Short mmCIF file of C-alpha atoms in Angstrom, two decimals:
data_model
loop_
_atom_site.label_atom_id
_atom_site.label_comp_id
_atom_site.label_asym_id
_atom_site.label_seq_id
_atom_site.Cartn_x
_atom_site.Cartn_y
_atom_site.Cartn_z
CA UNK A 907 47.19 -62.09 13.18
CA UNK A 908 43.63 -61.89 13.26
CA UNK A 909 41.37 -64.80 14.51
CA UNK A 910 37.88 -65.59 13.51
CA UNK A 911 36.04 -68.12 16.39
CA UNK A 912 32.78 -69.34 15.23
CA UNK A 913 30.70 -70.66 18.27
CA UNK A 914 27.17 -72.14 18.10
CA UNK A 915 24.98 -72.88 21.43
CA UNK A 916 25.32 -76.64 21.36
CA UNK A 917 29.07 -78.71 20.04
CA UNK A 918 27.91 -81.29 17.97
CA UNK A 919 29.37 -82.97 14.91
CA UNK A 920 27.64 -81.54 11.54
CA UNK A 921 24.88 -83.73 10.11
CA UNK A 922 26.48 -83.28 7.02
CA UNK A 923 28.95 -85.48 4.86
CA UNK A 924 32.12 -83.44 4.28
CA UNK A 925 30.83 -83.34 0.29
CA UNK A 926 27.76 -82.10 1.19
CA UNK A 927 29.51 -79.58 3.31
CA UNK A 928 32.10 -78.63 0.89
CA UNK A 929 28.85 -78.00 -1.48
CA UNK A 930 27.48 -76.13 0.23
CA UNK A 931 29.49 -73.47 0.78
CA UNK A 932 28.68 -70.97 -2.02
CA UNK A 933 32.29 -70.04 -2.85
CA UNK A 934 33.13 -74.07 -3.40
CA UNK A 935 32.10 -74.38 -6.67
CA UNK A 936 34.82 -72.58 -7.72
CA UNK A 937 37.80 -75.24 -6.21
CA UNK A 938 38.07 -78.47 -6.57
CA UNK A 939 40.19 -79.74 -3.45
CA UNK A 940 43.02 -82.06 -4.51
CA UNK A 941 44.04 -85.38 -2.56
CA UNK A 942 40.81 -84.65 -0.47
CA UNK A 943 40.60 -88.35 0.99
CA UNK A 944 44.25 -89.48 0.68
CA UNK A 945 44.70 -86.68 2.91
CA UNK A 946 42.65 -86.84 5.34
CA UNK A 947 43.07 -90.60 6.01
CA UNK A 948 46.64 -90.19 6.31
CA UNK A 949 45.94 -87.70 9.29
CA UNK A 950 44.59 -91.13 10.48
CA UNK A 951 42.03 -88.77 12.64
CA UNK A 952 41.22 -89.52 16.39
CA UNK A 953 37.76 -88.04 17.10
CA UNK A 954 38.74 -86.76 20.20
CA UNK A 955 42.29 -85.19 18.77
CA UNK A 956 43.17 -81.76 17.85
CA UNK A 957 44.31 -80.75 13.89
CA UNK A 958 45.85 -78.05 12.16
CA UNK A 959 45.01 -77.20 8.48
CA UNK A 960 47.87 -74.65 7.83
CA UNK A 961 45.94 -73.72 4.33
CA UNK A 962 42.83 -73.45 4.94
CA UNK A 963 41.76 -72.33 0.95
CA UNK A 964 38.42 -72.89 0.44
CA UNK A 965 37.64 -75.66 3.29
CA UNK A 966 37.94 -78.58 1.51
CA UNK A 967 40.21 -80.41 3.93
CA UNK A 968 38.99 -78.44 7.07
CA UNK A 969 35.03 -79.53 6.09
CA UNK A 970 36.61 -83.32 5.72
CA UNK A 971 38.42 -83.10 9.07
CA UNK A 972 35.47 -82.05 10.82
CA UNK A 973 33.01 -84.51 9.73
CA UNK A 974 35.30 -87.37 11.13
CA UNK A 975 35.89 -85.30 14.56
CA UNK A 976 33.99 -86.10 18.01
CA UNK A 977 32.37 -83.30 20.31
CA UNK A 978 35.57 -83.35 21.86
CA UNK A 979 37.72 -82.85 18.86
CA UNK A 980 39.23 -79.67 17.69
CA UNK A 981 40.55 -77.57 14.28
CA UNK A 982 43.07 -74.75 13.92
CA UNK A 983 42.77 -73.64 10.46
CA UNK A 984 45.26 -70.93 9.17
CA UNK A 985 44.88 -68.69 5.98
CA UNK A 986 46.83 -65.31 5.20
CA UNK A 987 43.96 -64.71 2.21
CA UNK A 988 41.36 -62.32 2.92
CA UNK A 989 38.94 -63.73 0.43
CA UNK A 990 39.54 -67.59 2.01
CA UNK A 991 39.26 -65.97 5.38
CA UNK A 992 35.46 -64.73 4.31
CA UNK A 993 34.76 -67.89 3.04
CA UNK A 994 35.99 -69.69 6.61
CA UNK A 995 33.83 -67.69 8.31
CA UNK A 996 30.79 -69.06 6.77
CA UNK A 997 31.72 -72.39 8.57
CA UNK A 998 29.54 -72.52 11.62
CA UNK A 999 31.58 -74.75 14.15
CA UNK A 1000 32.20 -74.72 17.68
CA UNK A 1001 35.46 -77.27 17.34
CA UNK A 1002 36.92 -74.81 14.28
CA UNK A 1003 39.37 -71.44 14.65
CA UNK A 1004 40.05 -70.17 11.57
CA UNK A 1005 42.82 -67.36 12.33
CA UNK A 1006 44.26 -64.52 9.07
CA UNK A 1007 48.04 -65.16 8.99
CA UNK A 1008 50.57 -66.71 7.11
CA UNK A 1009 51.53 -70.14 8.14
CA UNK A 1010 54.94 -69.35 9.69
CA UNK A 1011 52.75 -67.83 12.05
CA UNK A 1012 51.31 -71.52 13.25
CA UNK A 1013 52.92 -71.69 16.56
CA UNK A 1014 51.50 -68.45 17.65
CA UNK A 1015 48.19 -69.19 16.56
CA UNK A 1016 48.03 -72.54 18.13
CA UNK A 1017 49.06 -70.61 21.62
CA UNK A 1018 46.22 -68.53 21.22
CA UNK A 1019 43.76 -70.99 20.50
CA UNK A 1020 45.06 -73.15 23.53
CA UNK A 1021 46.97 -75.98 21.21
CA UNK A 1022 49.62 -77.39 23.11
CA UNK A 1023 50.38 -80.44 21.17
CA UNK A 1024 48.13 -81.49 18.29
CA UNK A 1025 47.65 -84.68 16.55
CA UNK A 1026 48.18 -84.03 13.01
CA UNK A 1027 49.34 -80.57 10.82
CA UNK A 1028 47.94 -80.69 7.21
CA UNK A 1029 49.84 -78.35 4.63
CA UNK A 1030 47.98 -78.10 1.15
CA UNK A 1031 50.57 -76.41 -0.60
CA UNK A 1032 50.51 -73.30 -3.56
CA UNK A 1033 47.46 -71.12 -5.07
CA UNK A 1034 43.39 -72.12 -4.96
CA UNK A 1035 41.48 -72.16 -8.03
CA UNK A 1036 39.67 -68.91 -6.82
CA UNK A 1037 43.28 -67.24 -6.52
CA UNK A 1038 44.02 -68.12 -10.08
CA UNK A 1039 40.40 -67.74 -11.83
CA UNK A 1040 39.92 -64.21 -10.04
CA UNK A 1041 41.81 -61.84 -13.00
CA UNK A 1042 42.09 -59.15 -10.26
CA UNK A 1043 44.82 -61.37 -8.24
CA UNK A 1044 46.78 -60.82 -10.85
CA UNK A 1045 48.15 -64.51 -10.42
CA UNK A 1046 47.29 -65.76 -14.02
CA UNK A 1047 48.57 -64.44 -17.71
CA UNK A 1048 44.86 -65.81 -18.85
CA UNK A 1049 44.05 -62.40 -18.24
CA UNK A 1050 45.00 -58.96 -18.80
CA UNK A 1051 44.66 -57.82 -15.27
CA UNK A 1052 46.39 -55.58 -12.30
CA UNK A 1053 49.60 -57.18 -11.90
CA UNK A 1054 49.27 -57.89 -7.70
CA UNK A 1055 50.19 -62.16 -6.87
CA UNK A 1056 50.10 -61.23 -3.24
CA UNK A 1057 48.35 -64.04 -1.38
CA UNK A 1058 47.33 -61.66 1.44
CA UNK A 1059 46.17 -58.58 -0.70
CA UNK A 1060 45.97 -56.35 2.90
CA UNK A 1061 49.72 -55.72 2.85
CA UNK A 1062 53.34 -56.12 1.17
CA UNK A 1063 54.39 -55.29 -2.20
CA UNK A 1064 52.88 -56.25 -4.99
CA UNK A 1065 54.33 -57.50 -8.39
CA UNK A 1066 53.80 -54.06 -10.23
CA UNK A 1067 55.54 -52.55 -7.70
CA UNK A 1068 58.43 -54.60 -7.20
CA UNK A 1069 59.23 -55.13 -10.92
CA UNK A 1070 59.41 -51.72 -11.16
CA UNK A 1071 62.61 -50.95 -8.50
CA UNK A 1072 64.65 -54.35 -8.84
CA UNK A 1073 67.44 -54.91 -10.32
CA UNK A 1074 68.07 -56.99 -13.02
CA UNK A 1075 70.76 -59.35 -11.47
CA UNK A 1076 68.21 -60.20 -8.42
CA UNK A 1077 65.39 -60.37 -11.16
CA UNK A 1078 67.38 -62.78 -13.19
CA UNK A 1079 68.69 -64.94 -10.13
CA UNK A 1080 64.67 -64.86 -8.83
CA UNK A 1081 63.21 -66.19 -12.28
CA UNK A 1082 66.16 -68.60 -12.48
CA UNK A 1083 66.05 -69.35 -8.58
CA UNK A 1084 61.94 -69.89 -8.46
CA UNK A 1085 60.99 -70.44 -11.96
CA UNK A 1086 64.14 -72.67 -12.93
CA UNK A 1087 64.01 -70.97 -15.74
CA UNK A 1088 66.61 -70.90 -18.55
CA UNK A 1089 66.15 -67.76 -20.31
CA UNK A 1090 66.22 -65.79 -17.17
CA UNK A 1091 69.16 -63.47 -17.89
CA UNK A 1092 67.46 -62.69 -21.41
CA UNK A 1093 64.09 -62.35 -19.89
CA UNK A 1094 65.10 -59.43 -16.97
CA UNK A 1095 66.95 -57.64 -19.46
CA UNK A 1096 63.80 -57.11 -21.74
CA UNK A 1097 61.93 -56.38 -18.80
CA UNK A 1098 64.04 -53.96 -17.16
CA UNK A 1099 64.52 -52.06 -20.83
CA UNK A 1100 60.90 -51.81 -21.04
CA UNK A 1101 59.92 -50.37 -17.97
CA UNK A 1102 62.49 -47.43 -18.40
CA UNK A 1103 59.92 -46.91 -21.57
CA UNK A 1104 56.33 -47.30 -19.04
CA UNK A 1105 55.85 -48.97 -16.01
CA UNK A 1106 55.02 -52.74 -16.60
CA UNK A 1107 51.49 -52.94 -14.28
CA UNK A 1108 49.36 -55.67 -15.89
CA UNK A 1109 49.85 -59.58 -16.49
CA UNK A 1110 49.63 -59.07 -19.84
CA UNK A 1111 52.57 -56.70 -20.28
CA UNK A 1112 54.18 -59.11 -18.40
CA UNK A 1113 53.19 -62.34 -20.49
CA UNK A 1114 54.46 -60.51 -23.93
CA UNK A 1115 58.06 -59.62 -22.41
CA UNK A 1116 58.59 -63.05 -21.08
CA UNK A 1117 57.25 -64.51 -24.49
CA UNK A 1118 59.45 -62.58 -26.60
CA UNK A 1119 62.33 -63.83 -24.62
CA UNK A 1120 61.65 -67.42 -24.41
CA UNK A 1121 62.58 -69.13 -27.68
CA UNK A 1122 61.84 -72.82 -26.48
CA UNK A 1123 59.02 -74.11 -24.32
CA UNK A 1124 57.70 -78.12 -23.14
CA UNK A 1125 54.89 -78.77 -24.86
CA UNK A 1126 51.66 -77.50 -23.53
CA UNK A 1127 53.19 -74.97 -21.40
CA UNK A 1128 53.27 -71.20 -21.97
CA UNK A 1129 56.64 -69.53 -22.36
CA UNK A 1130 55.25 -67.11 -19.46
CA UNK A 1131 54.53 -69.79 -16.58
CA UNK A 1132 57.92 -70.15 -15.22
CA UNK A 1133 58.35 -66.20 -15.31
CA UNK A 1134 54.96 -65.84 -13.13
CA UNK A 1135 55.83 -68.64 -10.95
CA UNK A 1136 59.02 -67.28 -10.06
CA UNK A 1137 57.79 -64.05 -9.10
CA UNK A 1138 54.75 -65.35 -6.94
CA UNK A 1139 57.37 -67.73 -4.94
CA UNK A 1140 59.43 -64.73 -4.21
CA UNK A 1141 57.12 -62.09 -3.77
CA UNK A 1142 54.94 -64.25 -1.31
CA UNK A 1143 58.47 -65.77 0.44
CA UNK A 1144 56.49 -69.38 0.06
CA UNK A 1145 59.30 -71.48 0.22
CA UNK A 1146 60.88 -69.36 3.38
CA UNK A 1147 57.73 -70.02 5.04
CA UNK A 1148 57.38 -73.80 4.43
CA UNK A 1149 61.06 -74.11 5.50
CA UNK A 1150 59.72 -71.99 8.94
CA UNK A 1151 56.70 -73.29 9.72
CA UNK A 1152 57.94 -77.43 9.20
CA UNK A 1153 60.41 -77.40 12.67
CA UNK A 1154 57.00 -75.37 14.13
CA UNK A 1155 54.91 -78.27 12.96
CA UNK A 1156 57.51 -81.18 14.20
CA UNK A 1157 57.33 -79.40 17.96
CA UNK A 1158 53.18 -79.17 18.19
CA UNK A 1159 52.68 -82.93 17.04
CA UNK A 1160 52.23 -85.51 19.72
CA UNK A 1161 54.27 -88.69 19.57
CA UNK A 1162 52.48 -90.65 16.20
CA UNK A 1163 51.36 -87.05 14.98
CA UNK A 1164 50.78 -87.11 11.79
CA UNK A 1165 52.58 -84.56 9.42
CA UNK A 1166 50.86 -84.04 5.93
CA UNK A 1167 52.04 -81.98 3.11
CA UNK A 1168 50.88 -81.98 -0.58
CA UNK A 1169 53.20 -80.28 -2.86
CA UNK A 1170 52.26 -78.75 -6.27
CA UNK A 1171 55.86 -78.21 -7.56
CA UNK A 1172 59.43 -79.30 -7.50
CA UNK A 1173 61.00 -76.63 -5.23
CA UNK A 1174 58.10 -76.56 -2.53
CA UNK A 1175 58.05 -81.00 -2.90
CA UNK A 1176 62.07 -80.77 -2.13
CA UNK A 1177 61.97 -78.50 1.21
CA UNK A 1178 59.31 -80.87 2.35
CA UNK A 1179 61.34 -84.14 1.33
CA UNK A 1180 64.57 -82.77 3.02
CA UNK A 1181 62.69 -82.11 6.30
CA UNK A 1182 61.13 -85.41 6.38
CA UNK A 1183 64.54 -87.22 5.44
CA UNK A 1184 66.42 -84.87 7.75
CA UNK A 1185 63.88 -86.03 10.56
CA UNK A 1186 63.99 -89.78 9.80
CA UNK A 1187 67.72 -90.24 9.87
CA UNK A 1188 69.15 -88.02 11.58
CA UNK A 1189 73.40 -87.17 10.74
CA UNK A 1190 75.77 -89.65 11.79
CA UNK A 1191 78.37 -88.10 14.69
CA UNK A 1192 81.88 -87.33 13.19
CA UNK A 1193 84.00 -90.72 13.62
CA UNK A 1194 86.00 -90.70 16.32
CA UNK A 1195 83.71 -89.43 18.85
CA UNK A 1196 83.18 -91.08 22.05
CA UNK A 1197 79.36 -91.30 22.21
CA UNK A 1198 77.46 -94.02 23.57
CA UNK A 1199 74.35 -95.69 22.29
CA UNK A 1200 72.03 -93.60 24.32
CA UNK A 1201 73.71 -90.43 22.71
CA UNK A 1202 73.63 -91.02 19.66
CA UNK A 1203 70.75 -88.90 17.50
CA UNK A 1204 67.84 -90.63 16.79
CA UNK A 1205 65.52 -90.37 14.30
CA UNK A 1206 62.28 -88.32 15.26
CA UNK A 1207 59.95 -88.90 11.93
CA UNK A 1208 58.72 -92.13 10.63
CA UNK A 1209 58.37 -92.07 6.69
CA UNK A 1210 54.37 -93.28 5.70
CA UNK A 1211 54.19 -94.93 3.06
CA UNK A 1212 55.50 -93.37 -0.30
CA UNK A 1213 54.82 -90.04 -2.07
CA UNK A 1214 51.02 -90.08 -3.19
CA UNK A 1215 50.11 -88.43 -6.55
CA UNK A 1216 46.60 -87.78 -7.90
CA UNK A 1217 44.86 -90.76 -9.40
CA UNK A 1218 44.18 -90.68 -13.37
CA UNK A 1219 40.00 -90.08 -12.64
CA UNK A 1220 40.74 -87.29 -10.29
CA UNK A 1221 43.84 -85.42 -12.72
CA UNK A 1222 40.57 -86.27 -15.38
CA UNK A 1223 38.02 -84.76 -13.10
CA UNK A 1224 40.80 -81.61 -11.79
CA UNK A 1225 43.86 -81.35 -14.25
CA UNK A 1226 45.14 -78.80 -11.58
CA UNK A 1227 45.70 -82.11 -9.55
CA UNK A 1228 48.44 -83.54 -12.20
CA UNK A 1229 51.78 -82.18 -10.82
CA UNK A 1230 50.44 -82.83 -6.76
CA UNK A 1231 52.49 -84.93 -4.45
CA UNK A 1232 51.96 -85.87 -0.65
CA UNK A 1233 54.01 -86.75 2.20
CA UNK A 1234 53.01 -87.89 4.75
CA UNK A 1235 55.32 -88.59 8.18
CA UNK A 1236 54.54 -89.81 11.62
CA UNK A 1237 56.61 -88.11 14.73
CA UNK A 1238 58.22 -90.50 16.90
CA UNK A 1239 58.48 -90.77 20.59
CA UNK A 1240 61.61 -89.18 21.98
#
């Protein structure tokens, strides 16, 4: 876990408007942040309080957070991608830590940066548009690239690699699993048979297997996404880490914390809406059990609001924004 501190002589808010900011940055151009205000007021910021933005991406949220922070105010960012990392450290702030881990790792990284409690966690949720417009990430079928998907390309496996050694019962149950995909028996067949032929290394080879396999598809959406999904989910263990890091969130937020998290797909939006649920009413005691009123669990997470999806101008603006959804909760006092 590596941390990068950027320190200037004198702590001052920016000058700048959080668009400005965002502009500025010479990697921004490339991502377009999604729920950019909706988030950010539901952190219902204190300029005074401390934040966490668990993703940092590109700085869209962290830029956002800033501008609406005091002197006194601080930022935790987190981001287990190098290239986001580089970008981070173009942010010249005294109130921002930007630290190079995975988010599971937030509790340890708040320790370090002296975070006790905080008064809000932000999570924005699966891949930047720089992960998935950079061929050599190996994240998209738009290109015929090195087939890597590892969101922190310093160390694990990558997707060459581990389609070449599994077997096809775990590579069915993974593309079924994390792609909810119904040809998934037929599709790690084909794939297994052709890599006894050649190693499968590119996300091409990959896009023409799955392709050949899939004999039905929704309209508008390639027979390969569900294949490339799957194996991104698994290979980067995204939803173990949500389903980690969300009890490390609940413990650093103050009573009337806010917790934030903006889903981009079904699986990652239904760890988050268990959590929350789990948190705001709590399981009944067996009946029969001699508990009084004072023992009985009570709920530690207020639901705010409903879900919040993108608005038509901004799915217009970013169509990468249509399948987004945010939750936001507030921790209660105990």
């Amino acid at each position: 876990m590596n941390r990068v501190e950027v320190n200037s002589p004198t702590p001052r808010a920016p000058s700048v408007s959080a668009a400005s900011a965002e502009s500025a940055s010479p990697m921004s151009e490339f991502h377009q942040t999604v729920l950019l205000d909706e988030a950010v007021e539901a952190l219902a910021i204190r300029p005074d309080g401390c934040y966490i933005d668990a993703t940092f991406g590109r700085g869209g949220h962290s830029r956002k957070i800033l501008s609406q922070l005091g002197p006194h105010g601080r930022l935790l960012a987190l981001d287990r991608d190098p290239q986001a990392i580089a970008s981070g450290a173009l942010l010249s702030d005294p109130r921002f830590t930007l630290t190079h881990t995975a988010f599971a790792g937030m509790a340890d990284a708040a320790a370090q940066a002296g975070m006790e409690q905080v008064d809000g966690v932000l999570f924005d949720l699966g891949l930047s548009s720089p992960q998935l417009d950079t061929a050599s990430r190996g994240f998209s079928f738009r290109f015929d690239a090195p087939l890597d998907m590892r969101m922190d390309t310093t160390r694990g496996q990558t997707a060459a690699a581990w389609l070449a050694e599994v077997d096809e019962q775990t590579l069915a149950k993974v593309i079924k699993d994390y792609g909810e995909e119904r040809f998934a028996v037929s599709i790690a067949k084909k794939i297994v048979v052709a890599r006894a032929e050649r190693p499968i290394t590119t996300t091409g080879e990959l896009a023409a297997l799955v392709r050949s396999c899939v004999r039905t598809r929704e309209p508008g959406q390639d027979a390969a996404t569900r294949t490339f999904q799957a194996v991104r989910i698994y290979l980067n263990q995204e939803l173990g880490q949500l389903a980690l890091t969300l009890p490390q969130a609940m413990d650093l937020l103050k009573p009337g914390g806010r917790l934030v998290v903006i889903s981009f797909h079904s699986l990652e939006d239904r760890v988050v809406k268990r959590f929350v649920q789990a948190g705001a009413n709590p399981a009944e005691p067996p009946k029969g059990v001699p508990l009084t009123a004072a023992q009985l669990p009570k709920p530690k997470l207020a639901v705010i609001g409903k879900p919040i999806k993108a608005s038509a101008a901004e799915i217009s603006a970013n169509p990468r924004a249509r399948s987004a959804i945010m939750r936001v909760a507030e921790k209660l006092a105990a």
